[in-house]
C-alpha positions as semicolon CSV with decimal commas, in nm:
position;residue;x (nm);y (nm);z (nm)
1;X;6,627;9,514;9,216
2;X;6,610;9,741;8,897
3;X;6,895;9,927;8,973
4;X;7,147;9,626;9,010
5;X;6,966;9,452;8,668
6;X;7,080;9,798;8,465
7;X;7,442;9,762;8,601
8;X;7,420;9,405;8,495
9;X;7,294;9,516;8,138
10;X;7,620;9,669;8,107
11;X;7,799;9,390;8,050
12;X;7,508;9,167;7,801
13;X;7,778;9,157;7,530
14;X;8,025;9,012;7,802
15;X;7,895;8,637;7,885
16;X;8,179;8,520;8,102
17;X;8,180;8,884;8,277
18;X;7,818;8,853;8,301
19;X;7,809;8,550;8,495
20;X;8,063;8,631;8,721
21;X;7,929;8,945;8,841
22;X;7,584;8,868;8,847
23;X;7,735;8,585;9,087
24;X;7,861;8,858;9,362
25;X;7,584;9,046;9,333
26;X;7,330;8,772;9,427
27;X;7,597;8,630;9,693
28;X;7,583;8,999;9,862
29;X;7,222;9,032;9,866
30;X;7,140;8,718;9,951
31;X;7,373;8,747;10,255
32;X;7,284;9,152;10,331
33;X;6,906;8,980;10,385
34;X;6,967;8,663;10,540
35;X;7,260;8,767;10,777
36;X;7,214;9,122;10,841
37;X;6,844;9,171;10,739
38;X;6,849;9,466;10,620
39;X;6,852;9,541;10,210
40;X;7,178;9,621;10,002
41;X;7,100;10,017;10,039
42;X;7,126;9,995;10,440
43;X;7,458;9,866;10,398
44;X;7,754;10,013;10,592
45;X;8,117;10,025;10,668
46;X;8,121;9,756;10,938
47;X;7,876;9,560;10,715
48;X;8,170;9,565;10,421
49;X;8,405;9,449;10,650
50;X;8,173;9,158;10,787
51;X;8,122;9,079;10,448
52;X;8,460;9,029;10,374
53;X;8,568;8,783;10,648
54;X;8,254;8,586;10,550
55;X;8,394;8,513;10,253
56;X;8,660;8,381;10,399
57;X;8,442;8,107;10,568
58;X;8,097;8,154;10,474
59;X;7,914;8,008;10,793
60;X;7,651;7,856;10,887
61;X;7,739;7,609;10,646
62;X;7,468;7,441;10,604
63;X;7,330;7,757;10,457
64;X;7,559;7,900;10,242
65;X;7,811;7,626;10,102
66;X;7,722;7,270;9,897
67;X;7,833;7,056;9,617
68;X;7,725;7,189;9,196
69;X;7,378;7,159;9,173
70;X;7,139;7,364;8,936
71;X;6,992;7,731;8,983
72;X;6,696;7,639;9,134
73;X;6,762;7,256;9,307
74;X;6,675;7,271;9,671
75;X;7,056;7,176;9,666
76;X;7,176;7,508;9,495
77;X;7,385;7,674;9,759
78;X;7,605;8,038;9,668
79;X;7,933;7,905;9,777
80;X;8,112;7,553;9,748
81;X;8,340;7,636;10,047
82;X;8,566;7,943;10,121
83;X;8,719;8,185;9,865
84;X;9,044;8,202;9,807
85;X;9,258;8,517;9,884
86;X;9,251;8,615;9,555
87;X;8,907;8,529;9,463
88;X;8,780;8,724;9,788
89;X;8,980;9,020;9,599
90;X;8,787;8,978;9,273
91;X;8,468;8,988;9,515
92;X;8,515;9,272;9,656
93;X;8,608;9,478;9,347
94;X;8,319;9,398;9,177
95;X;8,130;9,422;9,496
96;X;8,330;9,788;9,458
97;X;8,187;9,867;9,088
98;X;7,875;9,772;9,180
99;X;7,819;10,016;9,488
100;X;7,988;10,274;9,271
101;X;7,736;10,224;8,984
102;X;7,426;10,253;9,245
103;X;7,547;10,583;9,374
104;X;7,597;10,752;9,040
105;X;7,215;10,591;9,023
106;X;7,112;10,785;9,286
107;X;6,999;10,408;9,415
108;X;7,274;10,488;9,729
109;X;7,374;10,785;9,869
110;X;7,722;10,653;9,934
111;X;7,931;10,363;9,862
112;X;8,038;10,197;10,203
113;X;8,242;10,032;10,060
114;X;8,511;10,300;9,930
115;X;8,513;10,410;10,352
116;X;8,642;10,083;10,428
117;X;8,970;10,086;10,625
118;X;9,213;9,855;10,466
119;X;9,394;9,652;10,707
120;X;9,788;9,669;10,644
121;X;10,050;9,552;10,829
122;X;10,247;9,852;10,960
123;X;10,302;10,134;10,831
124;X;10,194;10,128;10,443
125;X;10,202;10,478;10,209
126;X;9,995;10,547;9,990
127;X;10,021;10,358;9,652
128;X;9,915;10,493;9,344
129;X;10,054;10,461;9,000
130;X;10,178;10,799;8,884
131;X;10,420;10,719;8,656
132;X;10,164;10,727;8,338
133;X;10,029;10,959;8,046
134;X;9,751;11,119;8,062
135;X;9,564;11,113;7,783
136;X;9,616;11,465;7,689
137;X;9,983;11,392;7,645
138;X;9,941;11,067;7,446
139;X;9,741;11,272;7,226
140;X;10,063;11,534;7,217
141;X;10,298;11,241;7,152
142;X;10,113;11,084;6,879
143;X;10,103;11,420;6,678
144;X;10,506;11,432;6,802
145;X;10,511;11,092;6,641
146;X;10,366;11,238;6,286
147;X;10,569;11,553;6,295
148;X;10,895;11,415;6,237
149;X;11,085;11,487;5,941
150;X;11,035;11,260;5,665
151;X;11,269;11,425;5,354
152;X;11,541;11,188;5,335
153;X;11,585;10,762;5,316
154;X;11,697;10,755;5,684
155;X;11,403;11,009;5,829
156;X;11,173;10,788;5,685
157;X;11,348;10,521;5,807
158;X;11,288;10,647;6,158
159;X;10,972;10,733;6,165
160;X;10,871;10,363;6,007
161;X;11,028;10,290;6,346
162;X;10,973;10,545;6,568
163;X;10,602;10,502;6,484
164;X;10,578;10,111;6,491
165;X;10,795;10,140;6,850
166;X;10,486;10,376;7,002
167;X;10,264;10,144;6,902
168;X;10,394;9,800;7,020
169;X;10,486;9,976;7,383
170;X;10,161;10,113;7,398
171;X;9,913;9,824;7,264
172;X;10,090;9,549;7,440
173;X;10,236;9,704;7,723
174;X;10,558;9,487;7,790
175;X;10,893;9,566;7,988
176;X;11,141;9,757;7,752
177;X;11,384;9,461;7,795
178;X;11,116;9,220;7,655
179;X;11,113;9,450;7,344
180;X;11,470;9,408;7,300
181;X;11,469;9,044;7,355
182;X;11,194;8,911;7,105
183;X;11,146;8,851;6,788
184;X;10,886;8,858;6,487
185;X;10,820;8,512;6,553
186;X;10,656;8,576;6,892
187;X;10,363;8,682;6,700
188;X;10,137;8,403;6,707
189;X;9,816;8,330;6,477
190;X;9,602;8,003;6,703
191;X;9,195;8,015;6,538
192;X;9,257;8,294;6,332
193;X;9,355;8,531;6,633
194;X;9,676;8,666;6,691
195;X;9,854;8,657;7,023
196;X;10,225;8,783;7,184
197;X;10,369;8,485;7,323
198;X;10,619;8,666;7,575
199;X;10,871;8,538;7,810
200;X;10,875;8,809;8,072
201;X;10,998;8,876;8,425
202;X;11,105;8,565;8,635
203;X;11,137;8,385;8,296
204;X;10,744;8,336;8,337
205;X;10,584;8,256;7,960
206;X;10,233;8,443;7,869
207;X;10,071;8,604;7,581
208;X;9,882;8,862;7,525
209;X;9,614;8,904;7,271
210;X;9,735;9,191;6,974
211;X;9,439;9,375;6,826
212;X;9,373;9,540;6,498
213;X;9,600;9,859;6,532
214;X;9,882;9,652;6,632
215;X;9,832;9,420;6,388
216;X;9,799;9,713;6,131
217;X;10,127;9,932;6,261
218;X;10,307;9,570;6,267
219;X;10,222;9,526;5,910
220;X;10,283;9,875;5,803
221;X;10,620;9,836;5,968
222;X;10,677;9,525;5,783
223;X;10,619;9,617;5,452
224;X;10,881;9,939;5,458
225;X;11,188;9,686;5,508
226;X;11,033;9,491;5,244
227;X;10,846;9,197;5,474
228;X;10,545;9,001;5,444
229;X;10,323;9,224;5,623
230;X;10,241;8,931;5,883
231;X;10,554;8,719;6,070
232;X;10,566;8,377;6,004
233;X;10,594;8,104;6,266
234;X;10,915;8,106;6,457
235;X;11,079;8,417;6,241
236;X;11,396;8,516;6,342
237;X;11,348;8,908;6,285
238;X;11,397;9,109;6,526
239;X;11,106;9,290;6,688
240;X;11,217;9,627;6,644
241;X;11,509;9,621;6,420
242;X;11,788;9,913;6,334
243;X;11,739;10,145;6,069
244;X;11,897;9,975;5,818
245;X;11,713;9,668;5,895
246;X;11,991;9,432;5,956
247;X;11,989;9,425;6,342
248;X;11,778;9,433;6,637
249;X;11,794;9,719;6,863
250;X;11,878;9,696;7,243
251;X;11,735;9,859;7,540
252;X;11,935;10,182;7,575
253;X;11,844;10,258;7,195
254;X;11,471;10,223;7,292
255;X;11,509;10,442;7,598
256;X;11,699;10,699;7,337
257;X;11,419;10,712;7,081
258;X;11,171;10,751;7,303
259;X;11,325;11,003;7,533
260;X;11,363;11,232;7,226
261;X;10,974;11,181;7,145
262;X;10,875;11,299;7,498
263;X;11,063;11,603;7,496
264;X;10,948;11,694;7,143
265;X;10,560;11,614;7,261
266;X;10,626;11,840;7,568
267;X;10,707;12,117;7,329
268;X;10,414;12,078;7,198
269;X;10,196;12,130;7,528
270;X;10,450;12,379;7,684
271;X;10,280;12,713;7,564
272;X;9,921;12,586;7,635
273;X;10,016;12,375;7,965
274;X;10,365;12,364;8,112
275;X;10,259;12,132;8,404
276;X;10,136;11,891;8,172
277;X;10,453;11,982;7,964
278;X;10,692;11,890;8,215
279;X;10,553;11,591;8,344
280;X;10,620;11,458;8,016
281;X;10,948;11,543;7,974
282;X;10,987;11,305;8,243
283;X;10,863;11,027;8,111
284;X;11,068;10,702;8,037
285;X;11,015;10,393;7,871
286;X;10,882;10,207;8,143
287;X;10,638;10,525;8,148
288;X;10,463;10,337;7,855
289;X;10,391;10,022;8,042
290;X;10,218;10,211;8,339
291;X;10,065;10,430;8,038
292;X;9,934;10,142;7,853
293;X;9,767;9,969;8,173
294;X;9,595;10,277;8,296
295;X;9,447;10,353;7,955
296;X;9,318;9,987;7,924
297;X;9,164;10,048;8,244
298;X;9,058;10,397;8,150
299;X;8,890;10,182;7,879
300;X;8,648;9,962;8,051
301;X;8,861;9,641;7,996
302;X;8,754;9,387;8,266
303;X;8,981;9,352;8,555
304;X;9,054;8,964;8,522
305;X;9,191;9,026;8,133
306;X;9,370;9,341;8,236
307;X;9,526;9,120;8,485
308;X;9,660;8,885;8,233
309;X;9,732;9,153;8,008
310;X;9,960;9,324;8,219
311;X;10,087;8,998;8,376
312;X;10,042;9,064;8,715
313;X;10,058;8,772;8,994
314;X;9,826;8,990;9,194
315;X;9,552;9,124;9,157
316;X;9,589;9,400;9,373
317;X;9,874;9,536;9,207
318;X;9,671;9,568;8,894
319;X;9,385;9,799;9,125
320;X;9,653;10,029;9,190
321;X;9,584;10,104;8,776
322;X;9,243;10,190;8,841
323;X;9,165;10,564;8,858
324;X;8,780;10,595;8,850
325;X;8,735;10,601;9,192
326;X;8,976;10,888;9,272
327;X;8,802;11,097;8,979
328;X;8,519;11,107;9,150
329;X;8,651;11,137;9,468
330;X;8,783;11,503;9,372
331;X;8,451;11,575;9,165
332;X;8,265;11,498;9,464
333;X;8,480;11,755;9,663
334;X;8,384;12,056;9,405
335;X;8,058;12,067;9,613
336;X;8,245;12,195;9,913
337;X;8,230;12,548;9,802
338;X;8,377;12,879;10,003
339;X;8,034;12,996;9,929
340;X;7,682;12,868;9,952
C-alpha cells in the first residue's frame, strides 16, 4: 500500500524505528486480511479492539506464531508467541500514528482507532499533563533569561547561572532534587558521546544522552568560574553551584531562581496575553520536567527513547505527554460551524 510505504519513509534515517514499525504495520495488515478479510481502510472500532486481545494470544497458532526464521522461509511467522503488556502498548501506539498519518492522507476518513473505549477499572478521570509550557512561554522565558541585569560581578554571576540552570532543567528533564544532588562528574563521555548518568527516584540508576546545547551551556557555564569547559571523570563539582562558586545549591534555591524567572517572563506576555501570562506565573520547577517531555514529544522524538529519557517504568505514563492527537481533535471541531 502506497500510503503506509510514505509513512514508513518518514522514518529512513531511523533504522531501529524503521524496523519496528514497519513490523506492526505488516502484523495489522496481514491480520485485517487473513482474520477479518477486509483491507486496513475498512477497519473499525470493534476491529481495534479485536486486534488488541489478539495480541495478547495471537491464535490460530499455527498461523501466526513460530521460532526466528528469515523474511521469506516458509517458516517466517509475524509473532513468536504473545506480546507482552507493554509491548502490546508499543503496538498499539504505533498502530495509533499510523491510522493518524492515513487520515491526514486522505487514505482514511477516520482513525478507529482514536474511538476506541479504553477499558479502566472504575471510575478513572481524565489524565492529561497540564502542568507544562507552551512554547510561546518558553520563548518568553528564554528572552526573561537574557534580560537580566548584567552591570555588576554578582549579576553576571547570576545570569552564568540562571542561564546554565534553564538549560540543564530543560534539555535533560530531571526531578529538581536530582539537580541538587549531582555533580559535574555525572557527565559521562563512553565512544565519544556524552551521557547523564543519574540516580533518580526509587534510587533507580539511568542516563540520559546530553546533546550539543547542553553540552555548549555546560561549557559556557564552566568556563565563567574558571573550569575546563568539559567535567572530568568522577568530578566533585557541584552541578549547579552558588554564586561564588564554592558550594552547591539545594532544592529550595532552585525553586527560588526559577520562580523569579517565571514571573518576570509573564510580564513579558501580560500586555499581549494575560491567560498565557498567568499560567506562567504558576509555573514551578517541576513545571520544567513536564515542559521538557512535552516539547521532546512536540519534537518528533520516538516514543521508546522518550521513554528512557524521561525514565518512565510505563509506557503509558509517557502517552499522557503526547499532544498531537488532541490538536487535531479541536482543529477537526472548527468545521462545526453556527453557519453553513
Amino acid at each position: 500500500m502506497e500510503a503506509v510505504q510514505a509513512w514508513l519513509a518518514e522514518f529512513h534515517d531511523s533504522p531501529q524505528t524503521l524496523r519496528n514499525y514497519r513490523k506492526e504495520a505488516e502484523r495489522l495488515l496481514l491480520w485485517a486480511l487473513l482474520e477479518r478479510g477486509k483491507p486496513l481502510s475498512s477497519l473499525t472500532r470493534e476491529d481495534c479492539l479485536l486486534y488488541e486481545a489478539f495480541l495478547n494470544d495471537p491464535q490460530p497458532r499455527e498461523r501466526w506464531c513460530g521460532t526466528k526464521a528469515p523474511r521469506f522461509s516458509p517458516r517466517w511467522r509475524p509473532f513468536m508467541g504473545p506480546l507482552s503488556p507493554a509491548s502490546r502498548q508499543m503496538a498499539m501506539l504505533i498502530i495509533n500514528s499510523l491510522l493518524s498519518y492515513l487520515v491526514k492522507a486522505g487514505y482514511l476518513a477516520g482513525n478507529p482507532l482514536a474511538l476506541a473505549r479504553r477499558r479502566t477499572r472504575g471510575h478513572q478521570p481524565l489524565q492529561q499533563v497540564e502542568r507544562f509550557l507552551e512554547h510561546d512561554q518558553w520563548q518568553a522565558l528564554l528572552a526573561a533569561v537574557e534580560a537580566l541585569p548584567r552591570d555588576s560581578e554578582r549579576d553576571l554571576q547570576h545570569y552564568a547561572r540562571t542561564k546554565y540552570l534553564v538549560a540543564l532543567l530543560y534539555l535533560l528533564g530531571p526531578r529538581v532534587s536530582e539537580v541538587a544532588e549531582h555533580t559535574m562528574g555525572s557527565f559521562r563521555r563512553v565512544r565519544e558521546r556524552w551521557w547523564w548518568q543519574v540516580i533518580g527516584k526509587g534510587r533507580k540508576e539511568a542516563r540520559v544522552p546530553v546533546n550539543q546545547d547542553l553540552l555548549n551551556a555546560l561549557s559556557e557555564y564552566r568556563r565563567f568560574y574558571g573550569l575546563p569547559p568539559l567535567p572530568a571523570p568522577d568530578e566533585s563539582t557541584p552541578l549547579v553551584m552558588n554564586l561564588k562558586g564554592t558550594a552547591g545549591i539545594g532544592d529550595n534555591m532552585i525553586y527560588r531562581i526559577i520562580k523569579s524567572l517565571v514571573i518576570q517572563a509573564a510580564a513579558r506576555l501580560e500586555a499581549d496575553d494575560p491567560h498565557q501570562a498567568e499560567k506562567l506565573r504558576r509555573a514551578s520547577t517541576h513545571w520544567f520536567r513536564h515542559t521538557s517531555i512535552t516539547h521532546q514529544a512536540d519534537a518528533g522524538i520516538d516514543l521508546r527513547h522518550l521513554q528512557r529519557n524521561a525514565r518512565h517504568a510505563r509506557l503509558d505514563t509517557t502517552g499522557l505527554y503526547l499532544h498531537a492527537e488532541e490538536k487535531e481533535w479541536h482543529e477537526a471541531m472548527e468545521r462545526h460551524r453556527l453557519k453553513e
